[in-house]
Short mmCIF file of C-alpha atoms and ligand atoms in Angstrom, two decimals:
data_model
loop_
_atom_site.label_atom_id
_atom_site.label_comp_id
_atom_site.label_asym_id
_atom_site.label_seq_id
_atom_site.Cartn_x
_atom_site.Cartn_y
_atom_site.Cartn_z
CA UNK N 26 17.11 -14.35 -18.22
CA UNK N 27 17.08 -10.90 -19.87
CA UNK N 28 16.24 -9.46 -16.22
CA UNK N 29 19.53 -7.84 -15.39
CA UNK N 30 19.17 -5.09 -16.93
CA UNK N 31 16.22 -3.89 -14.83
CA UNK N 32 16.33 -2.05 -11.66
CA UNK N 33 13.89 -3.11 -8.97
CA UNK N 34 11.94 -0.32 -7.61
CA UNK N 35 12.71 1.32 -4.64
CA UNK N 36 12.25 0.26 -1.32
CA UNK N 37 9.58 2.65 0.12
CA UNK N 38 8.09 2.30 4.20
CA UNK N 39 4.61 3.31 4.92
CA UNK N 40 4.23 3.38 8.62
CA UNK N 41 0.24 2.90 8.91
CA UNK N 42 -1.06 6.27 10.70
CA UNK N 43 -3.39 4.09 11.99
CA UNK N 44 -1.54 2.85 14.61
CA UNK N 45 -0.88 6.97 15.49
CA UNK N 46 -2.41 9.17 17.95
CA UNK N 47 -4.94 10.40 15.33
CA UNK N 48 -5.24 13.46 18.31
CA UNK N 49 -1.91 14.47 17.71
CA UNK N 50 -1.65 13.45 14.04
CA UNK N 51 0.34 16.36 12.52
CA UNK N 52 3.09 15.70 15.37
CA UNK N 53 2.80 12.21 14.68
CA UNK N 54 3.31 12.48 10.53
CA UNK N 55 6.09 14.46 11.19
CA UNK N 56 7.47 12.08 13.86
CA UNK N 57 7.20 9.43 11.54
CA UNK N 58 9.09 11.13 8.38
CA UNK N 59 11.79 12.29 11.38
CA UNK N 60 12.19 8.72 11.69
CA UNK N 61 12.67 7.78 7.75
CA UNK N 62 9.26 6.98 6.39
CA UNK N 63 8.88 7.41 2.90
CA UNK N 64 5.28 7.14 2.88
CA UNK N 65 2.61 7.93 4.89
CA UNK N 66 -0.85 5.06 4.64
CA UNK N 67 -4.10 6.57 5.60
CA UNK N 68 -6.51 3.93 6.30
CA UNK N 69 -9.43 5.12 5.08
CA UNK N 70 -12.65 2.54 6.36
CA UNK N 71 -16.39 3.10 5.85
CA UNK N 72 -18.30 1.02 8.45
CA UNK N 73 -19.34 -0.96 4.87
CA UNK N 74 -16.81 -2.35 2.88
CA UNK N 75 -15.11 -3.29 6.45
CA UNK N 76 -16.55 -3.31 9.63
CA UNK N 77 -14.50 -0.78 11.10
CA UNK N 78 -15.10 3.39 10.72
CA UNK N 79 -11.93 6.05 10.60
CA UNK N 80 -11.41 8.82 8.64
CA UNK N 81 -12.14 10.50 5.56
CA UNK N 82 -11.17 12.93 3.17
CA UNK N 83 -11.72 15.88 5.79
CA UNK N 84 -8.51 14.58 7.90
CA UNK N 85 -6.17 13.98 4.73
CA UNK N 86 -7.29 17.90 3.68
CA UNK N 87 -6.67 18.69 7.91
CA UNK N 88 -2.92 16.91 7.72
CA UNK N 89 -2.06 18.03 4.10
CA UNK N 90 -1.67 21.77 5.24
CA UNK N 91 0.83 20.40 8.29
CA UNK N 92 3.28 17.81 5.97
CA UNK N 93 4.49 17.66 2.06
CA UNK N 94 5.17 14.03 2.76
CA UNK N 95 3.42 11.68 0.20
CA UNK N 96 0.16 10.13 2.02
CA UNK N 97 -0.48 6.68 0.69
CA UNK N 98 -4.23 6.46 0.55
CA UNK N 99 -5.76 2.92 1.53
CA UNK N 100 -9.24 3.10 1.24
CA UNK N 101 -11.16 0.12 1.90
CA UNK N 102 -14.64 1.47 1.11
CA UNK N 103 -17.60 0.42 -1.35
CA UNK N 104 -18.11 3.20 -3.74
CA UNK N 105 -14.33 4.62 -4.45
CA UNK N 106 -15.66 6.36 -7.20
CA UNK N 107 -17.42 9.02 -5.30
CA UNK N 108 -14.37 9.73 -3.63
CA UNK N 109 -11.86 10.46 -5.94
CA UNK N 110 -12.46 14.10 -6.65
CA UNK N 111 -12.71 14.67 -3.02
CA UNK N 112 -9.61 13.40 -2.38
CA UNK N 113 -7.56 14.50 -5.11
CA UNK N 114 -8.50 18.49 -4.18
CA UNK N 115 -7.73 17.51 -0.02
CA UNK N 116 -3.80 16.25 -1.03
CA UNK N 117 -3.70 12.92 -1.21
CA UNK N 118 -0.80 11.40 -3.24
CA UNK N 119 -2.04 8.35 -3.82
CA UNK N 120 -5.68 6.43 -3.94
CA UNK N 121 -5.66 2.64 -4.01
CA UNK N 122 -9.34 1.21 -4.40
CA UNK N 123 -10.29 -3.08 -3.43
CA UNK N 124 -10.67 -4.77 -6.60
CA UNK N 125 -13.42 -6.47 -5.02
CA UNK N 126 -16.23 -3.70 -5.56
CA UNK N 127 -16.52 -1.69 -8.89
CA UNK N 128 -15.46 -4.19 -11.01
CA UNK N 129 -17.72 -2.66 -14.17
CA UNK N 130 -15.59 0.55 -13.91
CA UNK N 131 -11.88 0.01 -13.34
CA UNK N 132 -10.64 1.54 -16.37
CA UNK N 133 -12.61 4.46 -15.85
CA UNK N 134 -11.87 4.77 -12.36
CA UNK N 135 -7.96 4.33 -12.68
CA UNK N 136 -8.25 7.43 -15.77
CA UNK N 137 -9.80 9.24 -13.25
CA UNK N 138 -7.51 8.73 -10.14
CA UNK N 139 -4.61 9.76 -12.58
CA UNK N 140 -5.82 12.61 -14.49
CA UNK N 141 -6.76 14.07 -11.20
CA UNK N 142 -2.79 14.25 -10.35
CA UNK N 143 -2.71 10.68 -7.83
CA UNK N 144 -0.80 7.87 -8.27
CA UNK N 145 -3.26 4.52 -8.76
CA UNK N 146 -3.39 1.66 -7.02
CA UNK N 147 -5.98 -1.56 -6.12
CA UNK N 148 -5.57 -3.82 -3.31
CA UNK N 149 -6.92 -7.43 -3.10
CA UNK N 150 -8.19 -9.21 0.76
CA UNK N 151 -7.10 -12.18 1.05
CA UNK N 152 -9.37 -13.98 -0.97
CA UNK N 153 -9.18 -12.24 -4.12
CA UNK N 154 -6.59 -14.20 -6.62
CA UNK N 155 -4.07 -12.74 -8.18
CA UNK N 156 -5.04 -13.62 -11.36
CA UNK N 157 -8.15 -10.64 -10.93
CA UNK N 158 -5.94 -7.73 -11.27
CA UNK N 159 -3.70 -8.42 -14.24
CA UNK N 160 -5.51 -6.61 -16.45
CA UNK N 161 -5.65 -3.93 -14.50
CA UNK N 162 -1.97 -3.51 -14.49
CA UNK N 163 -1.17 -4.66 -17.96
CA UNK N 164 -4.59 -2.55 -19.56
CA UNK N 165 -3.78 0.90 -21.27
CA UNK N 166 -4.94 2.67 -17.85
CA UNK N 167 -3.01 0.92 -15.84
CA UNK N 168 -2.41 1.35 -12.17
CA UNK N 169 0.78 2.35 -10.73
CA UNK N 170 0.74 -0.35 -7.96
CA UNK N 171 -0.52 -3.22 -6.31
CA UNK N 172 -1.48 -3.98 -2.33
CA UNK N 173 -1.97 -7.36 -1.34
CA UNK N 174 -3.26 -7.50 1.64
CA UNK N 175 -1.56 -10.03 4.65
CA UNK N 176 -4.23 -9.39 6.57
CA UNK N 177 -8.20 -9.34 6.36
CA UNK N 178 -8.36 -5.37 5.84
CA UNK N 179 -10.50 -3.95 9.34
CA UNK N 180 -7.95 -3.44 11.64
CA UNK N 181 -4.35 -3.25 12.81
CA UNK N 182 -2.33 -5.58 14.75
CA UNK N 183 -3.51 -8.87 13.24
CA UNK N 184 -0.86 -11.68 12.01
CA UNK N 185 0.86 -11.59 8.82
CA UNK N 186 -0.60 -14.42 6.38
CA UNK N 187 2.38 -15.87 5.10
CA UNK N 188 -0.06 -17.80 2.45
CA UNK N 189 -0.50 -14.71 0.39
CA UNK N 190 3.35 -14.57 -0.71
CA UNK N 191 2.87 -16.94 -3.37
CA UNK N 192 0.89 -13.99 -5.09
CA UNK N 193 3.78 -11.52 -4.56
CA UNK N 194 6.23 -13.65 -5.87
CA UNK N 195 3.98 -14.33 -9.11
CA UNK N 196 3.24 -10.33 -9.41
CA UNK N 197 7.26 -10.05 -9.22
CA UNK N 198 7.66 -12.54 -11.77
CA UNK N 199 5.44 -10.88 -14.39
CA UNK N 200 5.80 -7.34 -13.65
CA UNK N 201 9.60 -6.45 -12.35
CA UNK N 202 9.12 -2.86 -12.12
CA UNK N 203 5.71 -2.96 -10.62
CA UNK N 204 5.52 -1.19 -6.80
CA UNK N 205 4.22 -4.14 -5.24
CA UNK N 206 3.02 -3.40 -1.45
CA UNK N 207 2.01 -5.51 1.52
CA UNK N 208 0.02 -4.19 4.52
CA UNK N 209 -0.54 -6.18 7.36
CA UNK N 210 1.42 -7.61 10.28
CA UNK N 211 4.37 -6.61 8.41
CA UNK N 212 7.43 -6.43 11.23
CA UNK N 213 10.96 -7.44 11.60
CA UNK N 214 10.11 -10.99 12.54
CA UNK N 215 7.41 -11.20 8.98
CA UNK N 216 9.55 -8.61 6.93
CA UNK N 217 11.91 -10.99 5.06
CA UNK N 218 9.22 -13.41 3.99
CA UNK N 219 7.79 -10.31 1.88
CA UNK N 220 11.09 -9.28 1.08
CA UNK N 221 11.93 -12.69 -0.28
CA UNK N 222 9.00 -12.81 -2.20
CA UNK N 223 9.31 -9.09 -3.96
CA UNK N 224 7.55 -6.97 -2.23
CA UNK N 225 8.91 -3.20 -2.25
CA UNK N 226 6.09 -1.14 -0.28
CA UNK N 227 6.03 -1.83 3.15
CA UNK N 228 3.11 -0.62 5.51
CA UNK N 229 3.72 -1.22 9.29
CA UNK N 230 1.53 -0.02 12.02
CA UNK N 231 1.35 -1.00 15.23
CA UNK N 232 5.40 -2.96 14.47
CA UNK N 233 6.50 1.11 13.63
CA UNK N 234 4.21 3.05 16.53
CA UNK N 235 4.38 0.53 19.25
CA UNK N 236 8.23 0.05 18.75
CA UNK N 237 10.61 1.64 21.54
CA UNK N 238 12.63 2.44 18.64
CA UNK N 239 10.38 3.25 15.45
CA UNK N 240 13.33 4.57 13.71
CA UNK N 241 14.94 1.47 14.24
CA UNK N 242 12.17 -0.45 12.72
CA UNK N 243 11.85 1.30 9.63
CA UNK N 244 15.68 0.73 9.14
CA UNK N 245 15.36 -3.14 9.53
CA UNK N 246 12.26 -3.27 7.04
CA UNK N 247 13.95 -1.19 4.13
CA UNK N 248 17.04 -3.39 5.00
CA UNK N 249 15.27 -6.42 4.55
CA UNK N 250 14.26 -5.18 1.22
CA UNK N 251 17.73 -3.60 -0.29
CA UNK N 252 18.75 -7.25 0.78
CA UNK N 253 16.58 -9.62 -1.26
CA UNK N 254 17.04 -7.32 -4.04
CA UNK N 255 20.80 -7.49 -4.20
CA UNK N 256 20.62 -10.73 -4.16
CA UNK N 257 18.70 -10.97 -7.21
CA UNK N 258 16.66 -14.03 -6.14
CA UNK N 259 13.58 -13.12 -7.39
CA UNK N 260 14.98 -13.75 -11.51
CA UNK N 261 16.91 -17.05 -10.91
C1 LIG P 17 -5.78 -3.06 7.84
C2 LIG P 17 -5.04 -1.84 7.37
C3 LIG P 17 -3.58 -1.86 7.69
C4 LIG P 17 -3.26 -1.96 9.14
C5 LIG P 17 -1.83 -2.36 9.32
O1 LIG P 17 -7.08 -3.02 7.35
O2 LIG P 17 -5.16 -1.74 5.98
O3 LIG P 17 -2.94 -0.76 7.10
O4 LIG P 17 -3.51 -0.82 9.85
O5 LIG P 17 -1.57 -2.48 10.66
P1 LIG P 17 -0.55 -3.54 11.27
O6 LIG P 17 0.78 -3.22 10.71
O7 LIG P 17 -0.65 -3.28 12.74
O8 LIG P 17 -1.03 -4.90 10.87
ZN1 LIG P 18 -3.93 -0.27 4.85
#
């Protein structure tokens, strides 16, 4: 009903560096946009917010200076705040925050993740309902795109919650030109579930890196995607 008009957004893969050899992870970046990524994620974990340590603003600085591609910047950590001025000067592209901590200061975090040149997101675990983050996407700062998690944010390689689709497909509904990404067990056998639903952004870790053919992979997940939105499912 009035939807035809508007175009979808674009289908974008972020193959999940944290399924890389984070010794080799210049080769590996470039490996990865070799083999069609749009995106790179960067898992960024703090021991806190998730029980599970990586990396920090010190490695997206270290990789900036080896790739132009855009890195997709997860970080599951308590204070975002204190991080966005760090990151924005290392190169990230992008900083999406859980909606679960800072909940005071989202509009004033969001203004400051854009006027420091990065695209805005926030990302809900599994828990979180939908319902949280539509003001945060309909406010006046509003953020550029939504992550809902498949997974309990921690680690890679856990199975894709098909029960958090339902808030996809009601994200879709209301926002049509909203980048809408999914991150967790996302692989060719989970892909068209979150295709079907509306999902755009892909992340894919250890599907991608542990793949004989990653290139292949990538090709099968944007597929997936071109296909449920040619077939305009998502407005009947
Ligand atoms: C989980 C991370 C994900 C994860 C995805 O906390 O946010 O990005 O690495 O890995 P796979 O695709 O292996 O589930
Ligand atoms: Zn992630």
């Amino acid at each position: 009903m009035g939807h035809d008009a508007v175009a979808l957004p674009t289908p974008k893969i972020s193959p999940s560096m944290l399924s890389s050899d984070f010794a080799n992870l210049a080769s590996e970046a470039k490996f990865m946009e070799d083999c069609g990524a749009d995106w790179l994620h960067m898992d960024i974990m703090d021991g806190h917010f998730v029980p599970n340590l990586t990396i920090g603003e010190p490695v997206i600085k270290a990789l900036r200076k080896h790739t132009k591609a855009f890195l997709d910047c997860h970080l599951m950590v308590t204070n975002p705040a204190d991080y966005v001025m760090p990151f924005a000067k290392a190169g990230a592209s992008s900083f999406t925050f859980h909606a679960e901590v800072t909940k005071d200061s989202w509009p004033e975090l969001i203004k400051s993740i854009k006027s420091s040149g990065m695209q805005a997101g926030v990302a809900i675990k599994p828990g979180t309902p939908i319902e949280d983050i539509f003001p945060l996407v309909e406010g006046e700062d509003s953020v550029d795109m939504v992550l809902v998690m498949t997974v309990e944010p921690g680690f890679g390689g856990q199975s894709f919650m098909p029960d958090m689709m339902p808030k996809v497909k009601e994200l879709r509904r209301r926002y049509p030109n909203l980048d809408i990404q999914v991150d967790g067990g996302l692989a060719p056998s989970t892909i068209d579930q979150a295709a079907a639903a509306g999902a755009n952004v892909i992340v894919a870790g250890s599907a991608v890196f542990g793949a004989k053919d990653p290139a292949g992979v990538i090709k099968i997940l944007r597929n997936s995607i071109e296909r449920a939105q040619s077939s305009k499912i998502f407005f009947q």
